[in-house]
Tab-separated table of C-alpha atoms and ligand atoms in Angstrom:
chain	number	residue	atom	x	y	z
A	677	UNK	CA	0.000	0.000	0.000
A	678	UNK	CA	2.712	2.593	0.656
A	679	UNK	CA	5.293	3.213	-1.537
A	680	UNK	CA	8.002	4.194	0.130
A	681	UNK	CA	9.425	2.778	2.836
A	682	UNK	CA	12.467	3.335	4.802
A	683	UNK	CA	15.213	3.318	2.340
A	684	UNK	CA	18.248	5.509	2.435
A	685	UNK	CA	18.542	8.601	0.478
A	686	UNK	CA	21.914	8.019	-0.552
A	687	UNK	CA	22.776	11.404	-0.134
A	688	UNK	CA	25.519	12.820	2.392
A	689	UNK	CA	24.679	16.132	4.297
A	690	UNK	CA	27.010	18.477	2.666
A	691	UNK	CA	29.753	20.518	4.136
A	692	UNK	CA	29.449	24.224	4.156
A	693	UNK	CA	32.366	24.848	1.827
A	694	UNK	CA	31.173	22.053	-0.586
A	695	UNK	CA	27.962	24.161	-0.844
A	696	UNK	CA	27.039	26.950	-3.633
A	697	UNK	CA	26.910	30.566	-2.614
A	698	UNK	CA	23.519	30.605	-2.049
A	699	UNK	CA	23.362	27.337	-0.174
A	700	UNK	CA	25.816	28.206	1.986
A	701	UNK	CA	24.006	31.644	3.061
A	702	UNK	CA	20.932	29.753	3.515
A	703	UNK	CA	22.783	27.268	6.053
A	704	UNK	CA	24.511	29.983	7.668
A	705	UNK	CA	21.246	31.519	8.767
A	706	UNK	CA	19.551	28.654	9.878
A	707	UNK	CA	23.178	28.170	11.888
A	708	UNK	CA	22.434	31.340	13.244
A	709	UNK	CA	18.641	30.316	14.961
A	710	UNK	CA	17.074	32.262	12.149
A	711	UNK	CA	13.613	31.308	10.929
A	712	UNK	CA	13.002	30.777	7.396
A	713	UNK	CA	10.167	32.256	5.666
A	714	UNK	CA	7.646	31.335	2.429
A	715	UNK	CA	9.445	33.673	0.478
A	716	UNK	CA	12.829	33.121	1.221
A	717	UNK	CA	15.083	30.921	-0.705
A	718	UNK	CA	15.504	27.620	0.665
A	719	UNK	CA	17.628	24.791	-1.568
A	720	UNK	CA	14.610	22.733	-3.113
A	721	UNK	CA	15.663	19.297	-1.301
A	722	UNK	CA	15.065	21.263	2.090
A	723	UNK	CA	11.359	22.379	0.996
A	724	UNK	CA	11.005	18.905	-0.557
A	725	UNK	CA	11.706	17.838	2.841
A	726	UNK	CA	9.479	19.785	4.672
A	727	UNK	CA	7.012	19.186	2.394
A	728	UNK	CA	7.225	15.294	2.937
A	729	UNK	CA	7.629	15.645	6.956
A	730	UNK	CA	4.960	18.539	7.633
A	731	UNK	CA	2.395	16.942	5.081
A	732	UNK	CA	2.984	13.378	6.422
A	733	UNK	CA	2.379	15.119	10.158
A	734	UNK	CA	-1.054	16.672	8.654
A	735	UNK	CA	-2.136	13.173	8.009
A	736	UNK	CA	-1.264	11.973	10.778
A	737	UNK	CA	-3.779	13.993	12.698
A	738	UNK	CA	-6.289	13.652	10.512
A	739	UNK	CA	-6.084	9.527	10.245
A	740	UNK	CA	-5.442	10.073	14.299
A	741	UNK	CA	-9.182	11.409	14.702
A	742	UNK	CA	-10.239	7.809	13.396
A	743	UNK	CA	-9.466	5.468	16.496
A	744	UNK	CA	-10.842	7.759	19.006
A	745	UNK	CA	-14.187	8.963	16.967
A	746	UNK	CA	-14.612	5.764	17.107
A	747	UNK	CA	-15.212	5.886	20.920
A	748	UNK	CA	-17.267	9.132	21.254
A	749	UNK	CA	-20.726	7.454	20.847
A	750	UNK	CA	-19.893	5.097	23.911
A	751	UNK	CA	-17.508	7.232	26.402
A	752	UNK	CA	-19.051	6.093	29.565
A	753	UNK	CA	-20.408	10.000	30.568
A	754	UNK	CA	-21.077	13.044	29.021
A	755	UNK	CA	-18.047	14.835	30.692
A	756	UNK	CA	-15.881	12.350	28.779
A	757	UNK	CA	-18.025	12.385	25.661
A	758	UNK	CA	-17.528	15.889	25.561
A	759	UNK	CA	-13.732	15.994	26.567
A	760	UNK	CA	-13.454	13.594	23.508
A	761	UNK	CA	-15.070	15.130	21.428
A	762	UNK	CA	-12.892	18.809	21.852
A	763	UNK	CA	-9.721	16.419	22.123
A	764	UNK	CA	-10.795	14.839	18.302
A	765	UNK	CA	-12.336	18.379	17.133
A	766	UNK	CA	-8.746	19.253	17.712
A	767	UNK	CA	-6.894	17.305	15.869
A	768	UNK	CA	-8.346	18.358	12.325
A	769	UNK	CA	-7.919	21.799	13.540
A	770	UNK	CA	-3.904	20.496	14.019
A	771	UNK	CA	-4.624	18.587	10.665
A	772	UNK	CA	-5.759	22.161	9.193
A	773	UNK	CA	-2.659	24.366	10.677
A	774	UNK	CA	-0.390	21.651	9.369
A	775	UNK	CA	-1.634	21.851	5.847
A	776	UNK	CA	-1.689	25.515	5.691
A	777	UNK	CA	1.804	25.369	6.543
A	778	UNK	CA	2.853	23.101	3.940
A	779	UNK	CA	0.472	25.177	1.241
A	780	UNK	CA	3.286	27.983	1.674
A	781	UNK	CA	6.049	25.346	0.433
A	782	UNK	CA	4.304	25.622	-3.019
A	783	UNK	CA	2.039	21.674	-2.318
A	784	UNK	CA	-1.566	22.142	-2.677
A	785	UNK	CA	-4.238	20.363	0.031
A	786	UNK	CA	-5.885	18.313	-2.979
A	787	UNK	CA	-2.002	17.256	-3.694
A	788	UNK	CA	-1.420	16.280	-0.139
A	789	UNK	CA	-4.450	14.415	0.122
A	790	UNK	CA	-4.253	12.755	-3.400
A	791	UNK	CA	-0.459	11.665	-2.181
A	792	UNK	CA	-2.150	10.130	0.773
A	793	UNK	CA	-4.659	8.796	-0.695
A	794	UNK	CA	-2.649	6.514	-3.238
A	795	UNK	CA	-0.311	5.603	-0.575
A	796	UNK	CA	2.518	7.733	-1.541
A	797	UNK	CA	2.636	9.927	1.756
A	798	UNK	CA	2.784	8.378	4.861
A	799	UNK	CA	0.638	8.668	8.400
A	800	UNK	CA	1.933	8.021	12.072
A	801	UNK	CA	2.301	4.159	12.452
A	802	UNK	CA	0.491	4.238	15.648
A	803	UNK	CA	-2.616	4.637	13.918
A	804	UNK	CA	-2.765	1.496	12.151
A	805	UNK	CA	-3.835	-0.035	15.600
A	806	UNK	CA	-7.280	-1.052	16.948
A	807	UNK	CA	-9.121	0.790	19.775
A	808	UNK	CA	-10.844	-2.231	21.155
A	809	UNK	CA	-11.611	-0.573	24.996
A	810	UNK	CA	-12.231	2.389	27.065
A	811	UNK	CA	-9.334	1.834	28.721
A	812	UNK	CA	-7.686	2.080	25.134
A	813	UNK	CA	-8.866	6.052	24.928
A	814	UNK	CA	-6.785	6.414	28.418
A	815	UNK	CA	-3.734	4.597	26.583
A	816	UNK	CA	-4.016	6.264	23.751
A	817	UNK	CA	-4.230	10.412	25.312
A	818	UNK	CA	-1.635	9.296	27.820
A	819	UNK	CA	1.343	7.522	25.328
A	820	UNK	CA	0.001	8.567	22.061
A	821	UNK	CA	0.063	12.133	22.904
A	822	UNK	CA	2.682	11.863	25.215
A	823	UNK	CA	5.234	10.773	22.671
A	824	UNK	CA	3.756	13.362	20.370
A	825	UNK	CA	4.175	16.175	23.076
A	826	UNK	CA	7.682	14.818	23.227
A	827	UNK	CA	8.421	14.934	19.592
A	828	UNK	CA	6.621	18.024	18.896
A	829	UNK	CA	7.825	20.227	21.919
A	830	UNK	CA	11.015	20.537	20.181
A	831	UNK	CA	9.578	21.010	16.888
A	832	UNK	CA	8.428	24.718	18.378
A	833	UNK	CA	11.863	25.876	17.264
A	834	UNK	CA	12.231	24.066	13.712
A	835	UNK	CA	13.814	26.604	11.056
A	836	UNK	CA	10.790	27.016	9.324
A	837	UNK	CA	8.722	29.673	10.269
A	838	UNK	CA	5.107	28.872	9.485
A	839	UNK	CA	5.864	25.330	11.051
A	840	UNK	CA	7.302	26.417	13.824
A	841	UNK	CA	4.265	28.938	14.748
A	842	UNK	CA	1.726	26.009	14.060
A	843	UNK	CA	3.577	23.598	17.391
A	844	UNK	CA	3.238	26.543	19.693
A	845	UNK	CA	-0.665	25.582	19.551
A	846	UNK	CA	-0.768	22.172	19.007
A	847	UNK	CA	1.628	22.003	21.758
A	848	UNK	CA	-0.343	23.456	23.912
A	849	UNK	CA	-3.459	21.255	22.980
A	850	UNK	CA	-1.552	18.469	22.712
A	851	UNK	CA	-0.912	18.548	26.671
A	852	UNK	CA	-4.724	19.015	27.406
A	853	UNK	CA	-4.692	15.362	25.048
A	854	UNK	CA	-2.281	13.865	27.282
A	855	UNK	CA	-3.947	14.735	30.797
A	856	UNK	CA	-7.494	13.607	30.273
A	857	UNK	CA	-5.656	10.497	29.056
A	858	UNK	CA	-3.818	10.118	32.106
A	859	UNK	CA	-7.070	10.669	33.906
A	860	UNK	CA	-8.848	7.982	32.427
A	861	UNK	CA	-6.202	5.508	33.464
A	862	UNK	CA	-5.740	6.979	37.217
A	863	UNK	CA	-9.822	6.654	37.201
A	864	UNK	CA	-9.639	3.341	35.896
A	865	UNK	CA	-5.910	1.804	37.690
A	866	UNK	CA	-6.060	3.333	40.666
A	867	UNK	CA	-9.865	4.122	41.427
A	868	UNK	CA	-11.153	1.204	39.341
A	869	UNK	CA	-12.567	-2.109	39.925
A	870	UNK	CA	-10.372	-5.365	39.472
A	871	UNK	CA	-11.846	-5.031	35.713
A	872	UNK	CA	-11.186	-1.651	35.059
A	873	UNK	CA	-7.237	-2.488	36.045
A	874	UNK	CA	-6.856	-5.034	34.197
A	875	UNK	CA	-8.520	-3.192	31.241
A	876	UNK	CA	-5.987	-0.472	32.122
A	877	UNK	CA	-3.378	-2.633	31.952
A	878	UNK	CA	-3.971	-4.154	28.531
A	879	UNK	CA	-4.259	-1.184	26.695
A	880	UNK	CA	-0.888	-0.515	27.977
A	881	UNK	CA	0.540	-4.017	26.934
A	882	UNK	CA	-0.715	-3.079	23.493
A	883	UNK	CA	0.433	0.741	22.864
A	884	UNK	CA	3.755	0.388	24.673
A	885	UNK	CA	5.730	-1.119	21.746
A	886	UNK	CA	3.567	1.061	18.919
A	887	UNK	CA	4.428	4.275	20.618
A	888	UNK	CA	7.909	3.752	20.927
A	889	UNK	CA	7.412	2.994	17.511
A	890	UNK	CA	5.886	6.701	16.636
A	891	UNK	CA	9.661	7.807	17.245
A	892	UNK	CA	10.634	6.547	13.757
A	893	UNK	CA	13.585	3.998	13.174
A	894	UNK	CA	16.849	3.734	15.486
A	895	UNK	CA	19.139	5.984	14.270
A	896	UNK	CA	21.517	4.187	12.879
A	897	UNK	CA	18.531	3.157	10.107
A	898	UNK	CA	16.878	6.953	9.889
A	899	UNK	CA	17.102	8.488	6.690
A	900	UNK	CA	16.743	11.668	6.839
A	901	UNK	CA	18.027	12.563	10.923
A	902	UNK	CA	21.251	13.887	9.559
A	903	UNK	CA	19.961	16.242	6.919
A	904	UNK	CA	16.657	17.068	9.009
A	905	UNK	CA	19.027	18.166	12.049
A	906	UNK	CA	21.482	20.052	9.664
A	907	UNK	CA	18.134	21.933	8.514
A	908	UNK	CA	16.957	21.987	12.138
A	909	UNK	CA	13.763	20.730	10.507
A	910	UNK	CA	14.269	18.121	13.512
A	911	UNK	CA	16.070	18.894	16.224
A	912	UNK	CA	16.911	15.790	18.198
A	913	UNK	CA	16.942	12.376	16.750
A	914	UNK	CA	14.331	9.356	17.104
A	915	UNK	CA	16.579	7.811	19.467
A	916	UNK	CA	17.150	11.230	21.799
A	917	UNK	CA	13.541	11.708	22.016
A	918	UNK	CA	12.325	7.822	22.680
A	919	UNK	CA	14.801	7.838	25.469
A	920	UNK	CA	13.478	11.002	27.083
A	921	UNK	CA	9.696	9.684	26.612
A	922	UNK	CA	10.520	6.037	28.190
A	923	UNK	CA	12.261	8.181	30.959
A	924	UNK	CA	9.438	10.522	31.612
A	925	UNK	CA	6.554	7.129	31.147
A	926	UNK	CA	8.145	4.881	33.618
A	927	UNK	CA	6.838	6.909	36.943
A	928	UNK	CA	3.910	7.717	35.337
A	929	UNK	CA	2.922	4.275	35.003
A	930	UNK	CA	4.627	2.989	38.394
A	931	UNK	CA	2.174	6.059	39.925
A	932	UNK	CA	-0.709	3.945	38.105
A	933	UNK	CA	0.176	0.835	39.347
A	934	UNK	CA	0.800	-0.520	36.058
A	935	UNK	CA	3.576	-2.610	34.601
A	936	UNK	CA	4.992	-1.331	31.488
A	937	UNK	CA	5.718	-5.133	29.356
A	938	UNK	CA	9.254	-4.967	29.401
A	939	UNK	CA	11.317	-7.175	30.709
A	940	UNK	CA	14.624	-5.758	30.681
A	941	UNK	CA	13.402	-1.989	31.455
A	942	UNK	CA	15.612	-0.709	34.352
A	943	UNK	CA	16.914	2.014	35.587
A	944	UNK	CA	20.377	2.412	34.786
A	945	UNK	CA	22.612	4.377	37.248
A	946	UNK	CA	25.644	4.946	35.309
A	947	UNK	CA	23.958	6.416	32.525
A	948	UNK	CA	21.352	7.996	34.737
A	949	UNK	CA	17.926	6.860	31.952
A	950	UNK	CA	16.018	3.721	31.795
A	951	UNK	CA	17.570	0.674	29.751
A	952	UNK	CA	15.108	-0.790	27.830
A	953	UNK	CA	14.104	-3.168	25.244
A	954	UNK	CA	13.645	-1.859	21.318
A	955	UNK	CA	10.040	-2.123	19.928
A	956	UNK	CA	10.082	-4.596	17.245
A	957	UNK	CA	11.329	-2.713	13.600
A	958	UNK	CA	10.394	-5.857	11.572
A	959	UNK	CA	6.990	-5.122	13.247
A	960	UNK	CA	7.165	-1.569	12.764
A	961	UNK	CA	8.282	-1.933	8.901
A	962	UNK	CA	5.173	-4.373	8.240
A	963	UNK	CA	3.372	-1.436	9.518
A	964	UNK	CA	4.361	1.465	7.577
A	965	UNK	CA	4.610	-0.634	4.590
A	966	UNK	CA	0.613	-1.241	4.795
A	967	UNK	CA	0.407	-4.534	5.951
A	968	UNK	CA	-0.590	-3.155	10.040
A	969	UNK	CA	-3.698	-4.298	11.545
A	970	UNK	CA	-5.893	-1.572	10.472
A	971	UNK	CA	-4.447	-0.144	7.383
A	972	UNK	CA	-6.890	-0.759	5.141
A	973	UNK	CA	-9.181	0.048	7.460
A	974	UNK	CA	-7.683	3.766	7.971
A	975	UNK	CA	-7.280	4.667	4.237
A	976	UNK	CA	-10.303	3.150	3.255
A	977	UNK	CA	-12.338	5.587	5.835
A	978	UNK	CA	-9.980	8.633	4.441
A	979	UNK	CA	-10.914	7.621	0.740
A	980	UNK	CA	-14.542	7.496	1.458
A	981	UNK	CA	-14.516	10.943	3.745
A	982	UNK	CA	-12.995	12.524	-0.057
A	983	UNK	CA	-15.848	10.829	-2.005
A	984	UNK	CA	-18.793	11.339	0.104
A	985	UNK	CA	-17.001	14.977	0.247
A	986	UNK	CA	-17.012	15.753	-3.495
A	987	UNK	CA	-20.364	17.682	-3.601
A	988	UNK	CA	-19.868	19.979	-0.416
A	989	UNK	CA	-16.467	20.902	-2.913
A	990	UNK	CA	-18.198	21.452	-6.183
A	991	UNK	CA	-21.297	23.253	-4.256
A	992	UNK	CA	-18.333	25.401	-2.689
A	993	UNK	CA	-16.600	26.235	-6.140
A	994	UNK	CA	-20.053	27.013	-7.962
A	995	UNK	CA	-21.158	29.220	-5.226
A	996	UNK	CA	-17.509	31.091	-5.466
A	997	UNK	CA	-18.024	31.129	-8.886
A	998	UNK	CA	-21.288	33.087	-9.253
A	999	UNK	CA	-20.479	34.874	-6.025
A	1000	UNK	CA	-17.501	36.341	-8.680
A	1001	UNK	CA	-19.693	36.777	-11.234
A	1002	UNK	CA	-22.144	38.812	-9.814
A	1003	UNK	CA	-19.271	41.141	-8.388
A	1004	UNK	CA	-17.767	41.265	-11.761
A	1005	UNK	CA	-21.737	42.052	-13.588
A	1006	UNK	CA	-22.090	44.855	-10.618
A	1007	UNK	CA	-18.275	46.109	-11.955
B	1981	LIG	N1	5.117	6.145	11.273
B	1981	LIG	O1	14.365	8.849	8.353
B	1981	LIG	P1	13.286	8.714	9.355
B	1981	LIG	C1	0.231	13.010	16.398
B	1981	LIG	C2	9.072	6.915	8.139
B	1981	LIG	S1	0.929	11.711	15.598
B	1981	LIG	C3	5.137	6.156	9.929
B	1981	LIG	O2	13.690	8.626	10.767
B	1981	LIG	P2	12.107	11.316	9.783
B	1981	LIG	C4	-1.092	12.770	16.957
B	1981	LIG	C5	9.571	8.288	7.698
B	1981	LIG	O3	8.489	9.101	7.296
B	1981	LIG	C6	2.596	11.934	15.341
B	1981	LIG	N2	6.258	6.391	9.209
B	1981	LIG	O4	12.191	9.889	9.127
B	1981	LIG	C7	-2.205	12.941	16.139
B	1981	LIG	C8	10.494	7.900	6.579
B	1981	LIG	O5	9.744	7.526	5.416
B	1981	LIG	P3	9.618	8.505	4.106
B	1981	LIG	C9	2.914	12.644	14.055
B	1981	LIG	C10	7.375	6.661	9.910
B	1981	LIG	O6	11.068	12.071	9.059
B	1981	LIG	C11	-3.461	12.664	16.618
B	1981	LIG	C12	11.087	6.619	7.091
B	1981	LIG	O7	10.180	6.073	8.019
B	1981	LIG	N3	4.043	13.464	14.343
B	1981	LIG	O8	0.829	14.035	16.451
B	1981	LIG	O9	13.450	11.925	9.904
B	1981	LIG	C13	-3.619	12.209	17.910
B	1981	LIG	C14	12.460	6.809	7.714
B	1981	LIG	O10	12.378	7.458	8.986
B	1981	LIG	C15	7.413	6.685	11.308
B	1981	LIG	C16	4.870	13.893	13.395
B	1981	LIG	O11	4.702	13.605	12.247
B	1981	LIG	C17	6.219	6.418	11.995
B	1981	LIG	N4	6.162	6.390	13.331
B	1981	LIG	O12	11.613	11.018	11.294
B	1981	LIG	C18	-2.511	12.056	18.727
B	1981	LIG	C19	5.973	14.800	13.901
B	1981	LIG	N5	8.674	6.973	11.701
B	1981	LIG	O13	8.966	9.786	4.607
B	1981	LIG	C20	-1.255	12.338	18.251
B	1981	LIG	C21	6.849	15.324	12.815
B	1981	LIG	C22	9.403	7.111	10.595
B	1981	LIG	O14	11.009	8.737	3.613
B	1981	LIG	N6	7.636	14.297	12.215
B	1981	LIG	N7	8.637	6.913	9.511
B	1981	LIG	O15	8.751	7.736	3.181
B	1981	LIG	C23	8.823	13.882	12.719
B	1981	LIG	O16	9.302	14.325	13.750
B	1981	LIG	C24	9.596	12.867	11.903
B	1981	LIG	O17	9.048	12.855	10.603
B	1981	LIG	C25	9.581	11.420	12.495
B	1981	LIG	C26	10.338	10.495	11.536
B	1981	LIG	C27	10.278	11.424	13.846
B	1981	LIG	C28	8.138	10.908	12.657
């Protein structure tokens, strides 16, 4: 289903003096903590780049609203229903600031969602797994959002602009997401019954491994990391920021009473972080390749959303058109 999957770029990140004039003034700024702008020049592999990562974050929000929505109908009160609700409302709003950001790189939504749509842009990998309980929307706000807090806190000083100025809200959102997660499991782990804990602990046996996962590839097998970093289109690697998440999870989930399925997770004193066992990449590449649990699933929904969307589009464009029209006949 997707086209591309990790492969190496075979492309080395260039030295400064290697680079052309312009290049090198462009690097140079970015060196300098400067933000780059729509209208600047920027070498085209870095707004190919951002193109891929920023458009490929879009979808992930949007695809993202597709396990949860599937819970609002049967959140156990209103209070939740509605906390769901604003927490899934948000993400297309994320979906939205995301594509308007990439729109200034020169890609058009339609583009995007055409890309995504034949399997030629990719989503989060995290996505591609089943909600199957309540305890799941708990799992989900608290690790799912979690790891995105910790990849996207960062991301509030990338090098380009209009990206950079979208995080500051999503970040912001994004850590409303990850308490009323966390609630939902201290309701049901601490304050639950024997069911509810054991439902608690489940969902966490099943999005451990896939949002470790949502950190990309180790290092040593990410593509782009050395370019991205150069660009400050990333600023810390997969690795940097898995480490810091697993560091910042295991209290959370000792606080819970939960066990987080890892053998070999311990604290190690020399190196002052948790030691701890790597998700499984054949797993994850099976995943991102299209063959995950609910891939189909995902893009078929997305496909459908466009189709069944096609006449609120054309009704859109007609009405723009005669709306133009009419200003034009009134001259
Ligand atoms: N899933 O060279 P690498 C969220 C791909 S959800 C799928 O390390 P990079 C939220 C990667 O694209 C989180 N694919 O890549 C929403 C590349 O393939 P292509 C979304 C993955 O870009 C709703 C290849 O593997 N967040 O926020 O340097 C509710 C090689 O990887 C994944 C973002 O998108 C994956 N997990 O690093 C709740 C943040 N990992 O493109 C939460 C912005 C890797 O060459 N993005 N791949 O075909 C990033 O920070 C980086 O793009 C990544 C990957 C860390 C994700």
């Amino acid at each position: 289903m997707y086209a591309q999957q990790v492969k190496s770029t075979g492309k080395k990140v260039v030295s400064l003096e290697e680079m052309s004039p312009a290049d090198r003034d462009f690097q140079e700024r970015i060196n300098r903590g400067e933000k780059i702008e729509p209208k600047d020049y920027m070498p085209a592999a870095y707004r190919t780049n951002l193109i891929r990562q920023i458009g490929q974050h879009a979808h992930s929000e949007i695809v993202g609203q597709l396990p949860e929505g599937n819970w609002i109908t049967r959140a156990p009160t209103l209070e939740r229903k509605a906390n769901l609700l604003a927490k899934v409302q948000d993400e297309a709003g994320h979906g939205l600031y995301l594509y308007c950001a990439a729109e200034t790189l020169g890609v058009t939504r339609d583009e995007m969602f055409e890309m995504l749509h034949e399997g030629k842009m990719k989503y989060s990998s995290i996505f591609n797994y089943p909600t199957l309980t309540w305890a799941d929307m708990g799992a989900v706000g608290w690790l799912v959002d979690g790891a995105a807090i910790m990849n996207q806190v960062p991301l509030q000083r990338t090098s380009y602009g209009p990206y950079a100025r979208a995080m500051v809200r999503i970040c912001k959102e994004e850590s409303f997401h990850q308490r009323q997660g966390y609630h939902i499991m201290i309701k049901m782990a601490k304050e639950g019954t024997e069911d509810q804990k054991r439902m608690a602990q489940d969902a966490l046996n099943r999005f451990w491994y896939p949002a470790l996962m949502m950190f990309g590839p180790s290092d040593n097998d990410s593509v782009h990391s050395a370019q991205s970093m150069a660009w400050k289109i990333k600023m810390n690697t997969n690795d940097e920021l898995r480490q810091k998440f697993v560091d910042e999870t295991v209290p959370q989930a000792a606080y819970l009473g939960l066990t987080i399925p890892d053998e070999n997770l311990q604290w190690n004193a020399e190196t002052e972080q948790y030691d701890y066992s790597e998700p499984d990449w054949n797993e994850f590449h099976d995943v991102i390749s299209g063959n995950g649990p609910c891939n189909t699933e995902r893009l078929g929904a997305r496909r459908k959303a466009w189709d069944d969307g096609a006449w609120v589009r054309e009704a859109m464009m007609a009405h723009a058109e005669k709306k133009a029209q009419r200003k034009a006949a009134l001259g």
